């Protein structure tokens, strides 16, 4: 009798334990499945972005075909749309931004890794990175009210005067000084992306083995020569990757550009003239777009922008990955 | 000039240029911040926080825009952050060596630097054009899509920093995987996870582009998620480009409020992250 009772209790406990264990297993599988589906959701979001942009731009693709990329007119009244001025403005402003940000950003990185006293490295590094955190609309409003008028007053007149007689440059810097325009937008973009170039360059500069630098110093090189012949060659791919990431940023940036570019749908020979970019066109016109074709043309602009940034970013990632492999080997 | 002198001079010139570029970077930060303080501070008053955005030509405040920004940012982060943390958990804990992780990491990097205006177009296509009208809900969802990749990135990085012996010790006690992750790994990486969420909040609280055609704007106070809603960035965008002095002043004040909020968030995030790595 006693034996049976004990067996019952044991069976009860065993059942309880089994229940708890199976509940834990269920919970375990559930959590695993939850995280897995979240990871897949990230893939679905990107898929959704591409799919929705393609679907949204179908009417415009059907109506304009390949001409969309080569035509300059942008006329909502007659519903004739061409993306060329916007694409041109996007590429040119991003290029100007790079010409500003690449040397300055790399310069800051060299300063932070090779020259700056140790106590100041952290505060200055943080200060530069805070620049990256400031919302782009702040750069926009600052550019509109302060930077553009300053450029109009102090930068553009001397530029026009200086290059007025030089062939080629005279067309680039021609026309009245509006203040707003492609050059100003490019400059503001440049200031915005400096922190990206600077922080990535600093990170890759720190991967240079100290032994290499010491060897160069031992040969009698000075600081600049060590940077020029050891640090930069060793990290070249990484720096280029960082610059391209910044380029991706500059291509897609909207608010800072919208304020100062002037929104003119034409390709002007002069960098001082107002122009437009893909993102500025979308931001300015999307809520006012009446009719499916107009909206669809704007969405197709978004699709083009996405493809341009996608390829730039993919290339940048590949370069950075190659550097990582090199550092690991 | 001897070769030695020439080398010294060239070196000095380039190093001076590096010094100048650092000065330029810090100078830009100083100029932008001081402009914001000078222009924005004079407009800062109690009315800014208690009154609605005004019609052209009269005084008013930014209450509806501030509340709208808070609502949409909170909702966006509440949707995006858990999704990002879970996805990052999969990548760092379950699928550390899986092919899927490599793919998700690549896609996530693409999303991380996709232009935010493109995210806005996506939400417009998926939500706004389906529902037929602009809404605060759509605005919050576009912010959520921007939050996800930021949080995924930091979560994966931070969970990878948690040392394996810690997990092994917990597993040796017989704890199931999910309990090990939630009770041990999350706890060890807590500061890092919070850092990621704070960075995401900082990132989206200044976002303008995706909001101007998802949540649109609203002159009046609204807490209705199904209706257009004002937000600080959208109001700054509209008011700064207007010809009215009062509106421009409010735009500066709004810009000051956002910048202070964003800087406080990112400095807090940095302090938390710094404390974590210092240990």
XYZ file of C-alpha atoms in Angstrom:
608
model
C 0.000 0.000 0.000
C 2.698 2.391 1.036
C 4.656 1.583 -2.099
C 1.733 2.500 -4.291
C 1.278 5.849 -2.537
C 4.919 6.743 -3.040
C 4.687 5.740 -6.673
C 1.702 8.039 -7.104
C 3.527 10.972 -5.606
C 6.571 10.238 -7.784
C 4.417 10.007 -10.876
C 2.744 13.282 -9.981
C 6.080 15.016 -9.603
C 7.395 13.488 -12.777
C 4.302 14.671 -14.631
C 4.663 18.152 -13.205
C 8.317 18.255 -14.151
C 7.531 17.053 -17.649
C 4.854 19.711 -17.939
C 7.227 22.449 -16.795
C 9.914 21.209 -19.141
C 7.619 21.071 -22.140
C 6.320 24.533 -21.278
C 9.911 25.794 -21.117
C 10.678 24.111 -24.419
C 7.617 25.708 -25.966
C 8.677 29.079 -24.613
C 12.199 28.477 -25.856
C 11.042 27.586 -29.366
C 8.614 30.499 -29.325
C 11.342 33.002 -28.483
C 13.653 31.570 -31.100
C 10.898 31.778 -33.689
C 10.097 35.344 -32.605
C 13.679 36.535 -33.103
C 13.940 34.658 -36.394
C 10.785 36.265 -37.724
C 12.052 39.704 -36.635
C 15.245 39.086 -38.613
C 13.173 38.064 -41.630
C 10.976 41.144 -41.135
C 14.073 43.289 -41.743
C 14.457 41.568 -45.113
C 10.759 42.046 -45.843
C 10.973 45.782 -45.103
C 13.651 46.263 -47.744
C 11.703 44.052 -50.134
C 8.606 46.116 -49.393
C 10.450 49.385 -50.036
C 11.668 48.199 -53.446
C 8.347 46.603 -54.422
C 6.230 49.598 -53.420
C 8.495 52.020 -55.252
C 8.405 49.901 -58.411
C 4.617 49.504 -58.267
C 4.150 53.216 -57.541
C 6.285 54.280 -60.472
C 4.742 51.889 -63.016
C 2.374 54.512 -64.522
C 5.268 56.905 -65.086
C 7.497 54.164 -66.468
C 4.739 53.186 -68.918
C 4.077 56.787 -69.932
C 7.662 58.019 -70.402
C 9.788 54.897 -70.713
C 13.490 55.513 -71.007
C 12.922 59.165 -71.968
C 12.339 59.900 -68.291
C 16.088 59.706 -67.732
C 17.092 61.934 -70.628
C 14.425 64.643 -70.891
C 14.871 68.038 -69.253
C 11.274 69.292 -69.144
C 9.320 69.099 -65.909
C 5.856 70.440 -66.585
C 2.990 69.432 -64.274
C 0.414 71.266 -66.419
C 1.041 69.287 -69.591
C 2.130 66.229 -67.568
C 5.500 66.007 -69.282
C 8.167 64.866 -66.844
C 11.888 64.249 -67.204
C 14.324 63.481 -64.416
C 17.563 64.736 -65.939
C 17.826 68.111 -64.113
C 17.103 66.432 -60.766
C 19.624 63.650 -61.371
C 22.199 66.199 -62.527
C 21.637 68.351 -59.435
C 21.859 65.332 -57.123
C 25.156 64.169 -58.590
C 26.741 67.630 -58.784
C 25.822 68.684 -55.239
C 27.081 65.337 -53.910
C 30.333 65.786 -55.846
C 30.867 69.284 -54.417
C 30.091 67.888 -50.961
C 32.797 65.260 -51.407
C 35.357 67.804 -52.569
C 34.726 69.643 -49.281
C 34.275 66.691 -46.929
C 36.957 64.229 -48.098
C 40.058 66.396 -47.488
C 38.669 68.045 -44.363
C 37.410 64.750 -42.905
C 40.686 62.926 -43.552
C 42.536 65.964 -42.158
C 40.532 65.789 -38.948
C 41.228 62.066 -38.689
C 44.977 62.633 -39.124
C 44.826 65.390 -36.533
C 42.990 63.144 -34.071
C 45.225 60.086 -34.493
C 48.675 61.627 -34.995
C 48.832 65.209 -33.761
C 46.289 65.902 -31.073
C 47.417 65.769 -27.426
C 45.872 62.760 -25.675
C 43.682 64.795 -23.310
C 41.958 66.579 -26.196
C 41.349 63.524 -28.424
C 38.121 62.428 -26.802
C 36.428 65.847 -26.514
C 37.328 66.858 -30.075
C 36.302 63.460 -31.447
C 32.964 63.700 -29.646
C 32.454 67.290 -30.850
C 32.957 66.255 -34.466
C 30.638 63.279 -34.072
C 27.954 65.496 -32.528
C 27.924 67.376 -35.830
C 26.640 64.147 -37.389
C 23.761 64.010 -34.916
C 22.339 67.457 -35.616
C 19.101 67.020 -37.609
C 19.388 67.981 -41.254
C 16.572 70.514 -41.003
C 18.795 72.531 -38.651
C 21.460 72.695 -41.372
C 18.681 73.734 -43.747
C 17.391 76.662 -41.703
C 20.951 77.735 -40.830
C 21.889 77.557 -44.499
C 18.857 79.555 -45.611
C 19.143 82.426 -43.140
C 22.888 82.664 -42.510
C 25.078 80.657 -44.802
C 23.426 81.546 -48.132
C 23.406 85.321 -47.489
C 27.051 85.131 -46.389
C 27.968 83.230 -49.557
C 26.053 85.775 -51.641
C 27.889 88.671 -50.058
C 31.425 87.429 -49.497
C 32.068 84.355 -51.633
C 30.219 84.583 -54.916
C 31.203 88.110 -56.100
C 34.939 87.391 -55.743
C 34.447 84.029 -57.498
C 32.652 85.698 -60.401
C 35.288 88.420 -60.584
C 38.219 86.026 -60.334
C 37.082 83.487 -62.916
C 35.236 85.839 -65.261
C 38.015 85.766 -67.855
C 39.157 82.176 -67.471
C 37.694 79.798 -70.076
C 35.566 76.902 -68.730
C 35.659 78.322 -65.183
C 33.850 81.437 -66.396
C 30.819 79.324 -67.315
C 30.958 77.458 -64.011
C 30.986 80.686 -62.010
C 28.741 82.899 -64.098
C 25.555 84.840 -63.499
C 24.298 86.976 -60.645
C 25.157 85.949 -57.071
C 21.822 84.596 -55.794
C 23.282 83.117 -52.638
C 21.110 80.042 -52.964
C 22.039 77.541 -55.654
C 23.927 74.361 -56.404
C 27.262 75.529 -54.970
C 25.746 76.586 -51.638
C 23.779 73.330 -51.358
C 26.923 71.332 -52.094
C 28.851 73.211 -49.411
C 26.223 72.605 -46.752
C 26.063 68.926 -47.683
C 29.841 68.846 -47.397
C 29.747 70.237 -43.861
C 27.064 67.685 -42.976
C 29.061 64.653 -44.137
C 32.467 65.701 -42.730
C 31.834 63.744 -39.496
C 31.163 60.513 -41.430
C 34.452 60.744 -43.317
C 36.295 61.806 -40.167
C 35.037 59.055 -37.869
C 35.517 56.205 -40.367
C 38.967 57.465 -41.348
C 39.949 57.713 -37.695
C 38.763 54.164 -37.075
C 40.739 52.729 -39.971
C 43.832 54.826 -39.152
C 43.842 53.166 -35.754
C 44.146 49.745 -37.417
C 47.629 50.576 -38.715
C 50.100 48.416 -36.737
C 52.302 50.578 -34.515
C 55.347 48.579 -35.644
C 54.967 49.862 -39.212
C 54.875 53.465 -38.060
C 57.765 52.973 -35.660
C 59.831 51.444 -38.440
C 59.200 54.507 -40.601
C 60.064 56.886 -37.776
C 63.206 54.815 -37.211
C 64.190 55.432 -40.828
C 64.057 59.156 -40.101
C 60.630 59.984 -41.530
C 58.791 62.953 -40.045
C 55.153 62.805 -38.952
C 53.736 63.869 -42.303
C 55.861 61.367 -44.189
C 54.682 58.575 -41.906
C 51.088 59.570 -42.622
C 51.681 59.979 -46.342
C 53.746 56.835 -46.991
C 52.601 54.406 -44.280
C 49.195 55.271 -42.815
C 47.339 56.355 -45.956
C 48.571 53.568 -48.276
C 47.825 50.965 -45.591
C 44.254 52.211 -45.073
C 43.466 53.416 -48.595
C 40.530 51.083 -49.251
C 39.006 51.889 -45.871
C 39.237 55.631 -46.399
C 37.697 55.321 -49.863
C 34.923 53.174 -48.366
C 34.246 55.828 -45.732
C 34.173 58.576 -48.330
C 31.683 56.557 -50.353
C 29.447 56.053 -47.321
C 29.475 59.827 -46.912
C 28.666 60.143 -50.616
C 25.633 57.904 -50.065
C 24.517 60.231 -47.282
C 25.009 63.319 -49.440
C 23.042 61.824 -52.348
C 19.943 61.125 -50.279
C 19.956 64.164 -48.021
C 16.750 66.132 -48.306
C 16.000 68.960 -45.920
C 19.359 70.720 -45.882
C 19.303 70.854 -49.679
C 15.640 71.765 -50.128
C 16.139 75.032 -48.270
C 19.053 76.366 -50.289
C 19.025 74.844 -53.780
C 16.421 77.148 -55.319
C 14.252 74.465 -56.926
C 14.656 75.231 -60.616
C 14.029 72.350 -63.009
C 16.765 73.108 -65.443
C 20.405 72.340 -65.984
C 22.409 75.527 -65.742
C 26.042 75.694 -66.809
C 26.842 77.791 -63.753
C 27.284 76.365 -60.269
C 25.916 79.602 -58.818
C 22.540 79.141 -60.507
C 19.599 77.546 -58.697
C 18.912 73.923 -59.515
C 17.189 70.988 -57.897
C 17.914 67.494 -56.631
C 15.804 64.349 -56.621
C 15.039 64.552 -52.916
C 14.335 68.301 -52.979
C 11.871 67.822 -55.856
C 10.027 65.078 -54.005
C 9.920 67.063 -50.744
C 8.658 70.207 -52.419
C 6.102 68.812 -54.817
C 4.794 65.556 -53.403
C 1.908 66.947 -51.359
C 0.937 69.286 -54.175
C 1.031 66.618 -56.859
C -2.399 66.219 -58.395
C -3.110 63.308 -60.694
C -1.647 59.840 -60.738
C 0.969 60.554 -63.357
C 2.500 63.460 -61.415
C 2.685 61.407 -58.172
C 3.993 58.424 -60.071
C 6.742 60.502 -61.710
C 7.847 61.674 -58.249
C 7.874 58.088 -56.970
C 9.962 57.044 -59.957
C 12.419 59.787 -58.953
C 12.541 58.148 -55.515
C 13.226 54.779 -57.122
C 16.116 56.235 -59.132
C 17.540 57.847 -55.981
C 17.273 54.533 -54.149
C 19.139 52.688 -56.890
C 21.906 55.298 -57.030
C 22.456 55.195 -53.246
C 22.131 51.404 -53.212
C 24.979 50.902 -55.665
C 27.233 53.471 -53.991
C 26.630 51.869 -50.589
C 27.128 48.327 -51.815
C 30.452 49.352 -53.353
C 31.491 51.089 -50.131
C 30.630 48.002 -48.057
C 32.657 45.778 -50.363
C 35.696 48.048 -50.003
C 35.382 48.176 -46.218
C 34.920 44.393 -46.066
C 38.070 43.899 -48.118
C 39.990 46.085 -45.658
C 38.653 44.068 -42.720
C 39.833 40.861 -44.344
C 43.223 42.429 -44.950
C 43.440 43.521 -41.318
C 42.450 40.036 -40.168
C 45.002 38.274 -42.350
C 67.143 74.796 -49.748
C 68.417 71.438 -48.628
C 66.332 68.323 -48.986
C 65.986 68.143 -45.226
C 64.583 71.666 -44.998
C 62.233 70.975 -47.873
C 60.883 67.848 -46.188
C 60.402 69.740 -42.956
C 58.543 72.534 -44.682
C 56.263 70.230 -46.684
C 55.483 68.298 -43.505
C 54.724 71.466 -41.581
C 52.387 72.730 -44.311
C 50.350 69.521 -44.458
C 50.166 69.162 -40.696
C 49.005 72.775 -40.479
C 46.273 71.903 -42.992
C 45.186 68.965 -40.819
C 45.099 71.264 -37.824
C 43.056 73.777 -39.820
C 40.532 71.127 -40.850
C 40.025 70.092 -37.227
C 39.548 73.739 -36.360
C 37.050 74.048 -39.234
C 35.036 71.047 -38.000
C 34.822 72.307 -34.429
C 34.205 75.833 -35.733
C 31.169 74.673 -37.737
C 29.678 73.034 -34.662
C 30.252 76.219 -32.651
C 28.805 78.503 -35.343
C 25.653 76.397 -35.805
C 25.040 76.027 -32.084
C 25.647 79.701 -31.331
C 23.356 80.801 -34.181
C 20.645 78.531 -32.840
C 21.078 79.907 -29.337
C 21.072 83.539 -30.460
C 18.139 83.250 -32.867
C 16.095 80.699 -30.962
C 16.554 81.862 -27.403
C 14.927 85.250 -27.905
C 11.716 83.531 -29.008
C 11.681 81.119 -26.093
C 8.796 81.901 -23.771
C 6.033 80.148 -21.895
C 3.693 80.789 -24.837
C 5.811 78.483 -27.008
C 4.845 75.562 -24.792
C 1.221 76.524 -24.100
C -0.183 77.897 -27.364
C -0.958 76.426 -30.763
C 0.840 77.262 -33.995
C -0.553 80.610 -35.122
C -2.076 81.732 -38.418
C 0.178 84.096 -40.384
C 0.815 87.458 -38.774
C -0.094 86.727 -35.171
C 1.637 85.326 -32.116
C 1.439 81.763 -30.935
C 3.379 78.772 -29.797
C 4.388 75.281 -30.782
C 2.347 73.150 -28.359
C 0.576 71.051 -30.989
C 3.837 70.460 -32.855
C 5.723 69.447 -29.708
C 2.948 67.074 -28.630
C 2.676 65.679 -32.163
C 6.417 65.038 -32.306
C 6.305 63.298 -28.918
C 3.363 61.095 -29.914
C 4.759 60.023 -33.271
C 8.297 59.507 -31.973
C 7.041 57.430 -29.029
C 4.838 55.284 -31.237
C 7.541 54.868 -33.868
C 10.109 53.797 -31.276
C 7.583 51.548 -29.496
C 7.046 49.651 -32.756
C 10.559 49.786 -34.183
C 12.744 49.189 -31.127
C 11.349 45.759 -30.054
C 11.482 44.545 -33.643
C 15.079 45.731 -33.935
C 16.129 44.197 -30.609
C 14.577 40.825 -31.548
C 16.215 40.807 -34.977
C 19.564 41.769 -33.431
C 19.093 38.979 -30.853
C 18.655 36.412 -33.601
C 21.794 37.633 -35.360
C 23.997 37.633 -32.250
C 22.579 34.665 -30.308
C 20.940 32.086 -32.546
C 22.257 32.729 -36.000
C 25.770 33.904 -35.222
C 27.200 31.644 -37.920
C 24.141 31.428 -40.153
C 24.053 32.621 -43.760
C 20.832 34.474 -42.954
C 22.711 36.697 -40.500
C 25.148 37.820 -43.182
C 22.264 38.657 -45.513
C 20.270 40.475 -42.818
C 23.340 42.461 -41.760
C 23.913 43.595 -45.350
C 20.237 44.478 -45.895
C 20.178 46.259 -42.549
C 23.166 48.383 -43.558
C 21.350 49.323 -46.749
C 18.261 50.301 -44.749
C 20.426 52.205 -42.269
C 21.684 54.528 -44.952
C 18.693 54.537 -47.289
C 17.506 58.114 -47.850
C 14.742 58.839 -45.348
C 12.636 60.446 -48.064
C 12.512 57.059 -49.800
C 11.211 55.505 -46.563
C 8.522 58.194 -46.602
C 7.525 57.274 -50.171
C 7.323 53.601 -49.133
C 4.950 54.370 -46.242
C 2.955 56.676 -48.507
C 2.460 53.832 -50.975
C 1.706 51.194 -48.335
C -0.421 53.147 -45.836
C -1.406 56.639 -46.980
C -2.600 55.814 -50.486
C -4.410 52.664 -49.234
C -6.219 54.569 -46.459
C -6.810 57.523 -48.712
C -5.620 60.190 -46.274
C -2.556 61.399 -44.380
C -2.364 60.294 -40.752
C -0.228 60.414 -37.622
C -0.198 56.614 -37.712
C 1.505 56.635 -41.113
C 4.026 59.196 -39.809
C 4.829 57.009 -36.801
C 5.270 53.941 -39.024
C 7.730 55.758 -41.265
C 9.728 56.682 -38.147
C 9.541 53.029 -36.989
C 11.115 51.883 -40.275
C 13.983 54.310 -39.598
C 14.340 53.118 -35.978
C 14.668 49.407 -36.835
C 18.087 49.358 -38.559
C 19.695 51.617 -35.915
C 18.537 49.315 -33.101
C 19.414 46.100 -34.988
C 22.955 47.345 -35.471
C 23.616 48.318 -31.852
C 21.822 45.270 -30.424
C 23.919 42.858 -32.468
C 27.155 44.665 -31.613
C 26.353 44.873 -27.915
C 25.215 41.239 -27.556
C 28.392 40.107 -29.282
C 30.383 41.888 -26.578
C 28.768 39.739 -23.855
C 31.353 37.138 -22.926
C 30.587 33.520 -23.772
C 31.627 32.022 -20.392
C 28.714 33.985 -18.908
C 26.271 32.218 -21.243
C 27.974 28.865 -20.683
C 27.700 29.258 -16.912
C 23.981 29.932 -17.207
C 23.500 27.021 -19.603
C 25.400 24.730 -17.233
C 22.788 25.504 -14.586
C 20.281 23.962 -16.950
C 18.585 27.143 -18.096
C 16.978 27.021 -21.522
C 18.427 29.217 -24.264
C 15.672 31.832 -24.171
C 16.061 32.320 -20.410
C 19.840 32.618 -20.809
C 19.339 35.337 -23.405
C 16.679 37.278 -21.525
C 18.037 36.966 -17.982
C 21.785 36.907 -18.656
C 22.716 38.323 -22.050
C 20.165 41.157 -22.079
C 21.063 42.072 -18.521
C 24.775 42.150 -19.273
C 24.239 44.262 -22.388
C 21.558 46.501 -20.887
C 23.468 49.783 -21.111
C 24.350 49.056 -24.726
C 20.772 48.213 -25.668
C 19.518 51.441 -24.066
C 22.223 53.342 -25.961
C 20.904 51.946 -29.227
C 17.342 52.962 -28.450
C 18.435 56.469 -27.383
C 20.417 56.895 -30.600
C 17.354 55.809 -32.554
C 15.181 58.350 -30.713
C 17.749 61.058 -31.448
C 17.814 60.047 -35.083
C 14.053 60.102 -35.658
C 13.135 63.119 -33.539
C 14.701 65.406 -36.135
C 13.418 63.545 -39.186
C 11.435 65.746 -41.505
C 11.405 64.283 -44.978
C 9.317 61.180 -44.286
C 6.809 63.123 -42.178
C 5.860 65.805 -44.679
C 3.903 63.373 -46.815
C 2.812 60.808 -44.274
C 1.661 62.793 -41.235
C 1.487 66.053 -43.206
C 0.826 68.876 -40.747
C -2.001 70.302 -38.691
C -2.570 73.858 -37.510
C -4.624 72.615 -34.599
C -4.175 70.361 -31.627
C -4.857 66.740 -32.440
C -4.254 63.462 -30.647
C -6.127 61.472 -33.295
C -3.816 58.900 -34.834
C -6.102 58.631 -37.834
C -5.796 62.310 -38.757
C -2.919 64.513 -39.919
C -0.721 65.655 -37.051
C 1.720 68.508 -36.586
C 5.347 67.793 -35.754
C 8.213 70.116 -34.881
C 10.342 69.396 -37.977
C 7.401 69.792 -40.353
C 6.417 73.085 -38.694
C 10.009 74.344 -38.924
C 10.039 73.420 -42.611
C 6.798 75.280 -43.311
C 7.488 78.315 -41.105
C 11.112 78.879 -42.098
C 10.192 79.070 -45.783
C 7.320 81.498 -45.099
C 7.692 85.270 -45.475
C 6.239 86.063 -42.007
C 8.579 87.254 -39.270
C 6.615 85.608 -36.447
C 6.641 82.258 -38.224
C 10.370 82.457 -38.904
C 10.985 83.246 -35.239
C 8.959 80.208 -34.186
C 10.934 78.078 -36.663
C 14.191 79.142 -34.965
C 12.768 78.433 -31.530
C 11.561 75.012 -32.672
C 14.983 74.304 -34.155
C 16.615 75.182 -30.824
C 14.263 72.848 -28.927
C 14.925 69.911 -31.272
C 18.680 70.415 -31.299
C 18.908 70.572 -27.506
C 16.779 67.416 -27.232
C 18.872 65.562 -29.813
C 22.199 66.620 -28.306
C 21.096 65.644 -24.788
C 19.954 62.238 -26.091
C 23.160 61.534 -27.987
C 25.417 62.683 -25.139
C 23.460 60.469 -22.707
C 23.750 57.553 -25.132
C 27.485 58.143 -25.446
C 27.932 58.350 -21.671
C 26.061 55.050 -21.221
C 27.986 53.353 -24.009
C 31.262 54.757 -22.692
C 30.610 53.471 -19.183
C 29.890 50.064 -20.664
C 33.091 49.761 -22.669
C 35.206 51.211 -19.877
C 34.313 48.360 -17.498
